[in-house]
XYZ file of C-alpha atoms in Angstrom:
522
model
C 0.000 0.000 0.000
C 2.878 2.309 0.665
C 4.241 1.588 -2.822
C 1.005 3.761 -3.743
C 1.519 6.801 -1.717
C 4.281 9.915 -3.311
C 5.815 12.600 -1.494
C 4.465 15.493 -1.351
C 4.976 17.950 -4.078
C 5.502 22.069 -2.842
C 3.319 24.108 -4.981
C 4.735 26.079 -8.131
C 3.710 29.442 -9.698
C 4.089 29.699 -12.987
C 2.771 31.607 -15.848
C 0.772 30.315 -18.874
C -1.193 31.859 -21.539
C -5.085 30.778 -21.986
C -3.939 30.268 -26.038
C -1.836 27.152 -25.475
C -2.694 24.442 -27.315
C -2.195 22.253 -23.598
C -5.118 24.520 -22.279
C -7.673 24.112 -24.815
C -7.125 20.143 -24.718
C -7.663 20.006 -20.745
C -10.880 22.568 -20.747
C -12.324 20.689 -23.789
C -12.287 17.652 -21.784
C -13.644 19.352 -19.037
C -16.393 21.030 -21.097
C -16.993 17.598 -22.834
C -17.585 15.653 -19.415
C -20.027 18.737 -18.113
C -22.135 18.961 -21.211
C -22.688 15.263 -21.121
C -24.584 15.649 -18.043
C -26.467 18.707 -18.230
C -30.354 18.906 -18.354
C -33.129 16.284 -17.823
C -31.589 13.900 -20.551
C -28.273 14.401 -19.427
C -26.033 11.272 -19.402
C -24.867 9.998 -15.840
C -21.347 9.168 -14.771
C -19.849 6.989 -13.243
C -16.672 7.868 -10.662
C -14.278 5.836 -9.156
C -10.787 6.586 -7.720
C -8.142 4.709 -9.094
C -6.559 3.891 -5.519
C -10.160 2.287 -4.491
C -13.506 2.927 -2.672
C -16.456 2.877 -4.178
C -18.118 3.860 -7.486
C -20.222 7.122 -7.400
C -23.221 7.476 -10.273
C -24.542 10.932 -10.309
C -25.104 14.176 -12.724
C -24.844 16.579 -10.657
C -22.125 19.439 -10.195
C -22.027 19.190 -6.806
C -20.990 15.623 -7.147
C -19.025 15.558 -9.850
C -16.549 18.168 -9.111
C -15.673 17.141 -5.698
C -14.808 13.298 -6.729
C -13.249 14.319 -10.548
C -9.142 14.651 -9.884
C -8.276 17.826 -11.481
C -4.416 18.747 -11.548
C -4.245 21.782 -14.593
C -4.307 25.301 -12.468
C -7.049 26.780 -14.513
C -9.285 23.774 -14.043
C -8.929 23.609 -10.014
C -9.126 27.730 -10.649
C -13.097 26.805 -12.586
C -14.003 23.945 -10.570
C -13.359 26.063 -7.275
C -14.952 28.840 -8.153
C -17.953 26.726 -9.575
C -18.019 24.916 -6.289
C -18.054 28.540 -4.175
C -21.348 29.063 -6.607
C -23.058 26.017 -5.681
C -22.104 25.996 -2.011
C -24.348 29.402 -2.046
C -26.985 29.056 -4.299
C -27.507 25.042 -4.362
C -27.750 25.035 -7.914
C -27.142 25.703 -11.821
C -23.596 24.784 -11.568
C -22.924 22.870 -14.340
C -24.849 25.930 -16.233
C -21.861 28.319 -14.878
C -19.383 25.853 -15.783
C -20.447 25.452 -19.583
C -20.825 28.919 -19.479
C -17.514 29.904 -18.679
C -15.678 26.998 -20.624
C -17.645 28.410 -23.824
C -15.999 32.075 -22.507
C -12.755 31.455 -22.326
C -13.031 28.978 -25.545
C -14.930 32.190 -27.665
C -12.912 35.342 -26.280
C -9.503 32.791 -27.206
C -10.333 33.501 -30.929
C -11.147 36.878 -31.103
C -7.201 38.451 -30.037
C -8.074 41.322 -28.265
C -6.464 42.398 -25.323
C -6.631 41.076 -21.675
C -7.618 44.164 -19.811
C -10.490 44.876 -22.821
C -11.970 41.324 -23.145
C -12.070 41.349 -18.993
C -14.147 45.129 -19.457
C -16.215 44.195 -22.056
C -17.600 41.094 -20.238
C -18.259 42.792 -17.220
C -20.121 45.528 -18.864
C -22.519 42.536 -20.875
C -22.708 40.831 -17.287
C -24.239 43.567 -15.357
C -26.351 44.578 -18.918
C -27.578 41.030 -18.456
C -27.962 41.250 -14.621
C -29.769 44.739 -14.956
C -31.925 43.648 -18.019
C -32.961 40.318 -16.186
C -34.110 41.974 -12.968
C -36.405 44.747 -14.958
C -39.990 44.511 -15.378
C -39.578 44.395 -19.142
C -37.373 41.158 -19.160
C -39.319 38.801 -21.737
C -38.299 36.085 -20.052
C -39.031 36.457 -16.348
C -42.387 35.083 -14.443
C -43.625 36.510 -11.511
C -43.664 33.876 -8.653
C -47.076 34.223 -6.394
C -46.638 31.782 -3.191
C -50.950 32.047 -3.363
C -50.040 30.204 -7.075
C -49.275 26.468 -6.134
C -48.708 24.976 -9.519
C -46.180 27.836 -10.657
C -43.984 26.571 -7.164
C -44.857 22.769 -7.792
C -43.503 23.280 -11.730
C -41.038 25.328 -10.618
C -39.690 22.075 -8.135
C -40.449 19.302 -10.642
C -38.106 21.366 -13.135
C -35.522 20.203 -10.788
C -36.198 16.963 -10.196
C -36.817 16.074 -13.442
C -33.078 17.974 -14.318
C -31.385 14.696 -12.188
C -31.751 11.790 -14.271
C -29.593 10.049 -11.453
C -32.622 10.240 -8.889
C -34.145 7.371 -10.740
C -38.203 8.425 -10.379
C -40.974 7.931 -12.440
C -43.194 10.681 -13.886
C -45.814 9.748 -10.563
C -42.635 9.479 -8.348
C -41.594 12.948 -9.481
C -44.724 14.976 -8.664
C -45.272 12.991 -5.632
C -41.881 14.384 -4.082
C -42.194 17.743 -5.599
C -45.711 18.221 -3.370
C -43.456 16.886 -0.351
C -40.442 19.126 -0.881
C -43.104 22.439 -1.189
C -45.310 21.186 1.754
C -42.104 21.326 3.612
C -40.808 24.345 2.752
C -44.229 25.573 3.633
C -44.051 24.173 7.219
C -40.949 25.963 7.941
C -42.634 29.569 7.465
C -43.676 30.786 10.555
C -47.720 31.388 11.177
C -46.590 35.250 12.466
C -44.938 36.505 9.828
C -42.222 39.989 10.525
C -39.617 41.410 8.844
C -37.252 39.888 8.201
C -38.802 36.720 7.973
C -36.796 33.665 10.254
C -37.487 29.984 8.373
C -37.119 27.007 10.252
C -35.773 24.504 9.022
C -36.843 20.956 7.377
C -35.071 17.604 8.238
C -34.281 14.753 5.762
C -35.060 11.573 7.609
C -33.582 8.570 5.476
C -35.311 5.085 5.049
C -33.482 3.177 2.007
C -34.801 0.374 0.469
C -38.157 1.388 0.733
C -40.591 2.661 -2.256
C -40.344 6.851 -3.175
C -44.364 6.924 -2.656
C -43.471 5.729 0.981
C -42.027 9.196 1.525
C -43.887 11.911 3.490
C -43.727 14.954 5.396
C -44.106 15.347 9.004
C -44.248 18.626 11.299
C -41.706 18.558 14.084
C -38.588 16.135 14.523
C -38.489 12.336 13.915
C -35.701 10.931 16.251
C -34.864 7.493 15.049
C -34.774 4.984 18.146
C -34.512 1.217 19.132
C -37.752 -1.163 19.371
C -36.744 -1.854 22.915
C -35.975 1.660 23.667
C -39.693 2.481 22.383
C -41.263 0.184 24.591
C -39.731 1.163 27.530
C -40.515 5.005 26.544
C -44.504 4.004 25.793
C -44.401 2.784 29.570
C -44.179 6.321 30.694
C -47.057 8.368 31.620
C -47.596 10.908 28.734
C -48.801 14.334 29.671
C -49.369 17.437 27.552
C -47.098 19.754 26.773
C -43.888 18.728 27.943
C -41.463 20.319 29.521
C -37.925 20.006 27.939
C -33.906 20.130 27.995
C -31.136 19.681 25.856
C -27.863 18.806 26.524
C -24.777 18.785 24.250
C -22.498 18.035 26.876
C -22.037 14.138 27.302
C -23.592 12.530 30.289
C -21.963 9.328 30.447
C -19.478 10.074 33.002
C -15.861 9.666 30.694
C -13.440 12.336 32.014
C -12.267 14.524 29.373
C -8.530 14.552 28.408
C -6.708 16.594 30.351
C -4.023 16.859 27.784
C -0.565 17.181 29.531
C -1.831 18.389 32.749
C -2.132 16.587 36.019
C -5.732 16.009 37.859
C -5.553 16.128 41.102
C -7.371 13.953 43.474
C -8.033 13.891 47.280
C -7.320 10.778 49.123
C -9.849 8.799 49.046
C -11.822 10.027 46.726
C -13.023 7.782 43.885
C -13.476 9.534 40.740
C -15.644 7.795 39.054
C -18.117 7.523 42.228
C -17.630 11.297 42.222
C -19.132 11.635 38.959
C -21.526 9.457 38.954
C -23.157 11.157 42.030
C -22.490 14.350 39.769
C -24.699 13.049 37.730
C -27.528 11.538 40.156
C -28.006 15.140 41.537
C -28.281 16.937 38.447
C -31.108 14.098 37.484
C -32.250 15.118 41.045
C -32.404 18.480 40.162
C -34.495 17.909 36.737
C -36.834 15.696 38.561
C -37.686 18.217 40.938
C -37.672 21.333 38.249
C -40.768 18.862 36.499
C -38.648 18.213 33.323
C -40.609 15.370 31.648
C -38.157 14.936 28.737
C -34.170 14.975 28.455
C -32.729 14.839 25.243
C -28.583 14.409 25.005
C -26.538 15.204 21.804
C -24.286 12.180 23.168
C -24.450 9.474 25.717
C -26.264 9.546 29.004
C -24.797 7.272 32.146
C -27.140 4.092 32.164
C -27.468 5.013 36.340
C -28.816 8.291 35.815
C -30.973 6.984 32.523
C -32.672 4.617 35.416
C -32.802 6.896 37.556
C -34.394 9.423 35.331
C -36.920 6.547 33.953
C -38.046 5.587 37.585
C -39.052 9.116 38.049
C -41.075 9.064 34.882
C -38.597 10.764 32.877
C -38.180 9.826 29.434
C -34.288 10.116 28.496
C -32.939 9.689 24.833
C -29.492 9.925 23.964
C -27.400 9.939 20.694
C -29.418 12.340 18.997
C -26.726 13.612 17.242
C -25.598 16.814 16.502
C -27.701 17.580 12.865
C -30.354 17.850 15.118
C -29.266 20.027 18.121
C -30.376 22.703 16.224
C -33.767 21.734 14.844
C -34.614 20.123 18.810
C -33.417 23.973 19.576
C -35.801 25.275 17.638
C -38.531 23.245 17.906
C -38.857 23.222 21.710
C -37.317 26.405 22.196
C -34.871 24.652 24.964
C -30.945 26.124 25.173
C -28.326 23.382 24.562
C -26.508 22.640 27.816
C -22.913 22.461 27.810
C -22.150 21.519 31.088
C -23.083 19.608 34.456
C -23.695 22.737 36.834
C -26.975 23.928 37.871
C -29.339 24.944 35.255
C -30.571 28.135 34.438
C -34.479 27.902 34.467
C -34.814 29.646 31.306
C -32.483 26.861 29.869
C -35.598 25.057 29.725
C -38.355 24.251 26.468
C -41.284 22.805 25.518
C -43.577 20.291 22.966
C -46.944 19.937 22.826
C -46.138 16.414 22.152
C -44.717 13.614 21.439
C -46.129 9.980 20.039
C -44.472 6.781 18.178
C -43.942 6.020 14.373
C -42.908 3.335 12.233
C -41.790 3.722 9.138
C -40.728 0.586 7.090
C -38.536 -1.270 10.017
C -37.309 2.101 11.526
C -38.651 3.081 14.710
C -39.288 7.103 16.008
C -39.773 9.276 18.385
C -41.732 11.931 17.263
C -41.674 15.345 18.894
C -44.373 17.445 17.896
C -44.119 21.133 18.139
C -46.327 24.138 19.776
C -45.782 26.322 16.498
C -45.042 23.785 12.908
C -41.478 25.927 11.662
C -39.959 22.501 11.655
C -40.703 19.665 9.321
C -39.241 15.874 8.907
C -39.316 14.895 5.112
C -39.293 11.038 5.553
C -36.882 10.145 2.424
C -37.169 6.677 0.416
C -35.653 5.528 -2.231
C -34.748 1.901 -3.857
C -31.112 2.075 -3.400
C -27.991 3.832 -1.941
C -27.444 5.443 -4.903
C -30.344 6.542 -5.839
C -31.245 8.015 -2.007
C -28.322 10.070 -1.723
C -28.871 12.121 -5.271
C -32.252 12.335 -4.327
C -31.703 13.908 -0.938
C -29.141 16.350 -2.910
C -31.854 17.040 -4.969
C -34.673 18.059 -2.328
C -31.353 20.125 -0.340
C -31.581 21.717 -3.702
C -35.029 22.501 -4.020
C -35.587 23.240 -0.943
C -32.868 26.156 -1.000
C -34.071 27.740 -4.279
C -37.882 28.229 -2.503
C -36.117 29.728 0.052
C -33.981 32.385 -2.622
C -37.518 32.831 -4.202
C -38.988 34.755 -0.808
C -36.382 37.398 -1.910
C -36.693 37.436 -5.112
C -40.062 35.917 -6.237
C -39.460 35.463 -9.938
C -38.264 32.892 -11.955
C -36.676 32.443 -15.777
C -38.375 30.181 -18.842
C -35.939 27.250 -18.440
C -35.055 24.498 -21.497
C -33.013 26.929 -23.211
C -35.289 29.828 -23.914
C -33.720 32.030 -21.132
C -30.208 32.166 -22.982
C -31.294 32.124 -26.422
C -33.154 35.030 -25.536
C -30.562 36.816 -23.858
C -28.333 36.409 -26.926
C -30.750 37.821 -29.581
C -31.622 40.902 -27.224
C -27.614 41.688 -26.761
C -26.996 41.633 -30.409
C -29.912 43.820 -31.063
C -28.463 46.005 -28.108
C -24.801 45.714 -29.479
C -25.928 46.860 -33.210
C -28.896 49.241 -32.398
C -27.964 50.865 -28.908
C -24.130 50.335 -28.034
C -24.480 53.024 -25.859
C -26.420 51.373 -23.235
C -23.699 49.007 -22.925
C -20.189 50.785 -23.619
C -19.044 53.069 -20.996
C -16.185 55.900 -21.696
C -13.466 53.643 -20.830
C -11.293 53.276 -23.773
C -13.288 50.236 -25.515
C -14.320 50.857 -28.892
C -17.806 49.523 -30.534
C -16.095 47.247 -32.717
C -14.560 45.545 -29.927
C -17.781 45.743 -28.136
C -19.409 43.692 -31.195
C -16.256 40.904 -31.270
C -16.894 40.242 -27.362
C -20.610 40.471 -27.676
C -20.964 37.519 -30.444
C -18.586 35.657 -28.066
C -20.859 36.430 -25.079
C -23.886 35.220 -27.501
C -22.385 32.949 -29.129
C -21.429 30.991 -25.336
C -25.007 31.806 -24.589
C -26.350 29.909 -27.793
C -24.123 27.043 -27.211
C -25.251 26.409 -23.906
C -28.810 26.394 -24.659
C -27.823 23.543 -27.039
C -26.014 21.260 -24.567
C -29.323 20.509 -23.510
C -29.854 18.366 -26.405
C -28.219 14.742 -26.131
C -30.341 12.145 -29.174
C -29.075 13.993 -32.436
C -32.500 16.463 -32.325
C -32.861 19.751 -34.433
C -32.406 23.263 -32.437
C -34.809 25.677 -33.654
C -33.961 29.280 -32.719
C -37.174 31.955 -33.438
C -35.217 35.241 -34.637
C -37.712 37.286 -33.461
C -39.096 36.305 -30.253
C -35.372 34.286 -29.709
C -37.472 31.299 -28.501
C -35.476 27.805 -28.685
C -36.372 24.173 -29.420
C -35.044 20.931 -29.657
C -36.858 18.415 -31.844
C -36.191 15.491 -33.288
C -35.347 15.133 -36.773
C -38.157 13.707 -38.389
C -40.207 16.340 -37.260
C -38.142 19.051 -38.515
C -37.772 17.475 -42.037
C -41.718 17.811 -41.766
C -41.540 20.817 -40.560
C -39.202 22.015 -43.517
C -41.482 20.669 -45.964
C -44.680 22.247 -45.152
C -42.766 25.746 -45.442
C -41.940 26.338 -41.846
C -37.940 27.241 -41.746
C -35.668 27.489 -38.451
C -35.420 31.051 -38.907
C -39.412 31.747 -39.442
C -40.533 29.429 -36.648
C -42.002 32.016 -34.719
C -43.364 31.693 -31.020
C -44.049 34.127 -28.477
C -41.816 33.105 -25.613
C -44.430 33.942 -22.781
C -47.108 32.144 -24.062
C -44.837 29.023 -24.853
C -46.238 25.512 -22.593
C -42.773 24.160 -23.030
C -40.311 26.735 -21.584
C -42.638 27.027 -18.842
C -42.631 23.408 -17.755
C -39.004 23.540 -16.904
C -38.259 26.939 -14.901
C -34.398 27.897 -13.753
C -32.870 30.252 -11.166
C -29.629 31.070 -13.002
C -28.683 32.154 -10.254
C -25.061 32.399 -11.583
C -26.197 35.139 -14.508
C -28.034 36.755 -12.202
C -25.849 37.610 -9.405
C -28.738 36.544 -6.788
């Protein structure tokens, strides 16, 4: 195994034009591998490190760039800053990559300078940014959280953009009414400004069928058979009173590192702890705390203890959901063993058992719904885990809606439409674009049919079975068609350039919304 393992290389700094004929090759490989996977009939891929581990299926950007091996400084240069995009926004981060790949390939052939290609592309970003964001954008819809279907098509679009998730067509809208039910459970009932969302868990239950899924309000904690029989024993009583510790409560001495403890004689210290222990349990007993919850492990003495007093005590919760138990019974996390602060304490309105498949829970229900449990199933590991990626994803862009509640035509039409209104900008008005920096209008129109031209070829990735793309010249609508139909298409007098449609009024674009959040700057 050692034979494996090199020394450690130091880093080098080096310069390296773009126009090398070694950095085309390595971002048209790169470009080649994102394209492959991008949209709803995107092909998947299959990762696996040459050293070992296991093999990782999956489409997505998120995926993909953190287990592909990049070495070339301008690819770990893209794929960082493409990771940095998705880390905020959740999602289009293959369309950023494209996007810039096509950049760099269509500003390499038009041999203007550095400093004027980087001004020029920052004047038709914030032209795009400022265009997209006005009320006369063609291709922006107004989002209405009263509309359900516009939110529920506005979800399925990203499903249905993760071939890897495996779902039927029934499967699909099935999980995109979850996912919006529970982003609508984490809104609170008494709305202020700003508005604080709660938050919504992702139980997992693998093996099981997608239809199994569901939503729940409040917190599923997942716990033994025998440990929910001997909880069920306890008298139940409504609400609860509550605390939370994320200190551990087994009794293990921490490390003292290379100090010295110090004991009496004669005093035992794990005796000493354990009655440590017994008194704080003493204490909660006779402060009426009906349920302890511990991030970590709780002393079996003081669990008896606390369960002979008709205390029910779970431990191992975890820490994912310190913060949702935080929220959802309003309870401070305790880091310590000293006396607790009565305002330390929460509540639930309560609590009651669940099975799901052969998983057993502990279900806390809350006073005030601002945290939901989305019960996850899937047929396999694979399958589960691109899924739950998904619904993170989903469940992030409803939340980027609130504060800005409008979305773009997705399937293409958003770029294509972009590109015709530059050119028309570039040619008709290049004064709402050029600024008195130097840049002249011809250089203006070189990096403007790059910027297009980038725009155009993205829109295209999205087609992967050897269709026609129809661009409308007017409206700048796009399609993607198979070839039969074009041919037919052709022949009854209809060219690509006079297939005319009005892009708001087009069922297709609308099926298949997308945040672009990357062109935007949202």
């Amino acid at each position: 195994m050692l034979s494996r393992l090199e020394a450690k290389k130091p880093s080098l700094c080096y310069s390296e034009p773009l126009t090398t004929e070694k950095v085309r090759a390595t971002l048209s490989v790169l470009k080649g591998i994102l394209t492959s996977c991008y949209g709803p009939s995107g092909r998947l891929k299959q990762l696996h490190n040459g050293m070992g581990g296991a093999v990782c299926t999956t489409s997505q950007s998120a995926v993909l760039l953190r287990n592909l091996s990049v070495t070339h400084p301008i690819l770990k240069i893209l794929t960082t800053s493409v990771q940095n995009h998705v880390s905020c926004f959740s999602d289009c981060g293959l369309f950023t990559a494209i996007l810039c790949c096509n950049l760099i390939e269509n500003v390499q052939k038009t041999d203007l300078t550095v400093t004027t290609t980087i001004k020029l592309n920052t004047h038709l970003l914030n032209f795009c940014t400022n265009y997209l964001r006005s009320e006369v954008c063609g291709c922006r819809i107004p989002v209405d959280f009263s509309n359900t279907p516009i939110l529920l098509c506005l979800v399925r679009s990203i499903l249905t953009s993760k071939p890897a998730c495996m779902l039927t067509r029934k499967e699909i809208d099935h999980i995109s009414v979850l996912i919006l039910r529970a982003f609508l459970l984490t809104i609170p009932e008494n709305t202020e400004d700003p508005i604080i969302l709660g938050k919504s868990i992702i139980v997992p239950l693998k093996g099981q069928r997608v239809t199994d899924s569901t939503v729940l309000p409040g917190v599923l904690i997942e716990v033994s058979e025998v440990q929910l029989m001997k909880i069920l024993l306890v008298r139940k009583s409504s609400p609860l009173k509550v605390v939370l510790f994320s200190t551990s409560l087994s009794g293990d001495f921490s490390d003292p590192g290379e100090g010295n403890v110090v004991v009496s004689d004669g005093v035992f210290l794990e005796n000493a702890v354990l009655d440590q222990l017994i008194n704080l349990g003493r204490q909660l007993v006779s402060d009426r705390v009906e349920l302890v919850l511990c991030q970590k492990v709780i002393h079996p003495s003081l669990k008896q203890f606390l369960t002979t007093h008709q205390v029910i005590a779970i431990d191992r919760v975890g820490v994912m959901l310190m913060e949702p138990l935080s929220k959802v019974t309003g309870a401070q996390p305790i880091g310590s063993l000293g006396s607790i602060s009565p305002g330390s304490y929460g509540s639930v309105k309560d609590w009651c058992s669940a099975k799901f498949g052969c998983k057993h829970f502990f279900h806390l229900i809350p006073n005030e719904a601002t945290v939901s449990s989305l019960l996850l199933c899937n047929r396999s590991d694979t399958a589960w885990d691109e899924l739950k990626l998904t619904c993170q994803t989903a469940l992030h862009v409803l939340q980027l809606i609130i504060k800005e509640p409008w979305v773009l035509l997705g399937g293409g039409c958003t770029e294509t439409h972009l590109a015709a209104y530059i050119r028309h900008k570039t040619y008709e008005e290049p004064g709402s674009i050029l600024q008195d920096d130097g840049c002249t209008q011809a250089e203006l129109q070189l990096i403007a049919e790059a910027f297009c031209s980038a725009l155009e070829s993205l829109a295209g990735s999205l087609e992967h079975d050897g269709g026609e793309i129809l661009i409308d010249m007017k409206y700048g609508h796009f399609w993607s068609i198979q070839g039969r139909v074009a041919i037919l298409l052709t022949n009854q007098g209809l060219s690509k350039a006079s297939y005319q449609h009005p892009t708001r009024n087009c069922k297709n674009c609308k099926s298949e919304f997308g945040s672009r959040s990357s062109l935007l700057g949202t």
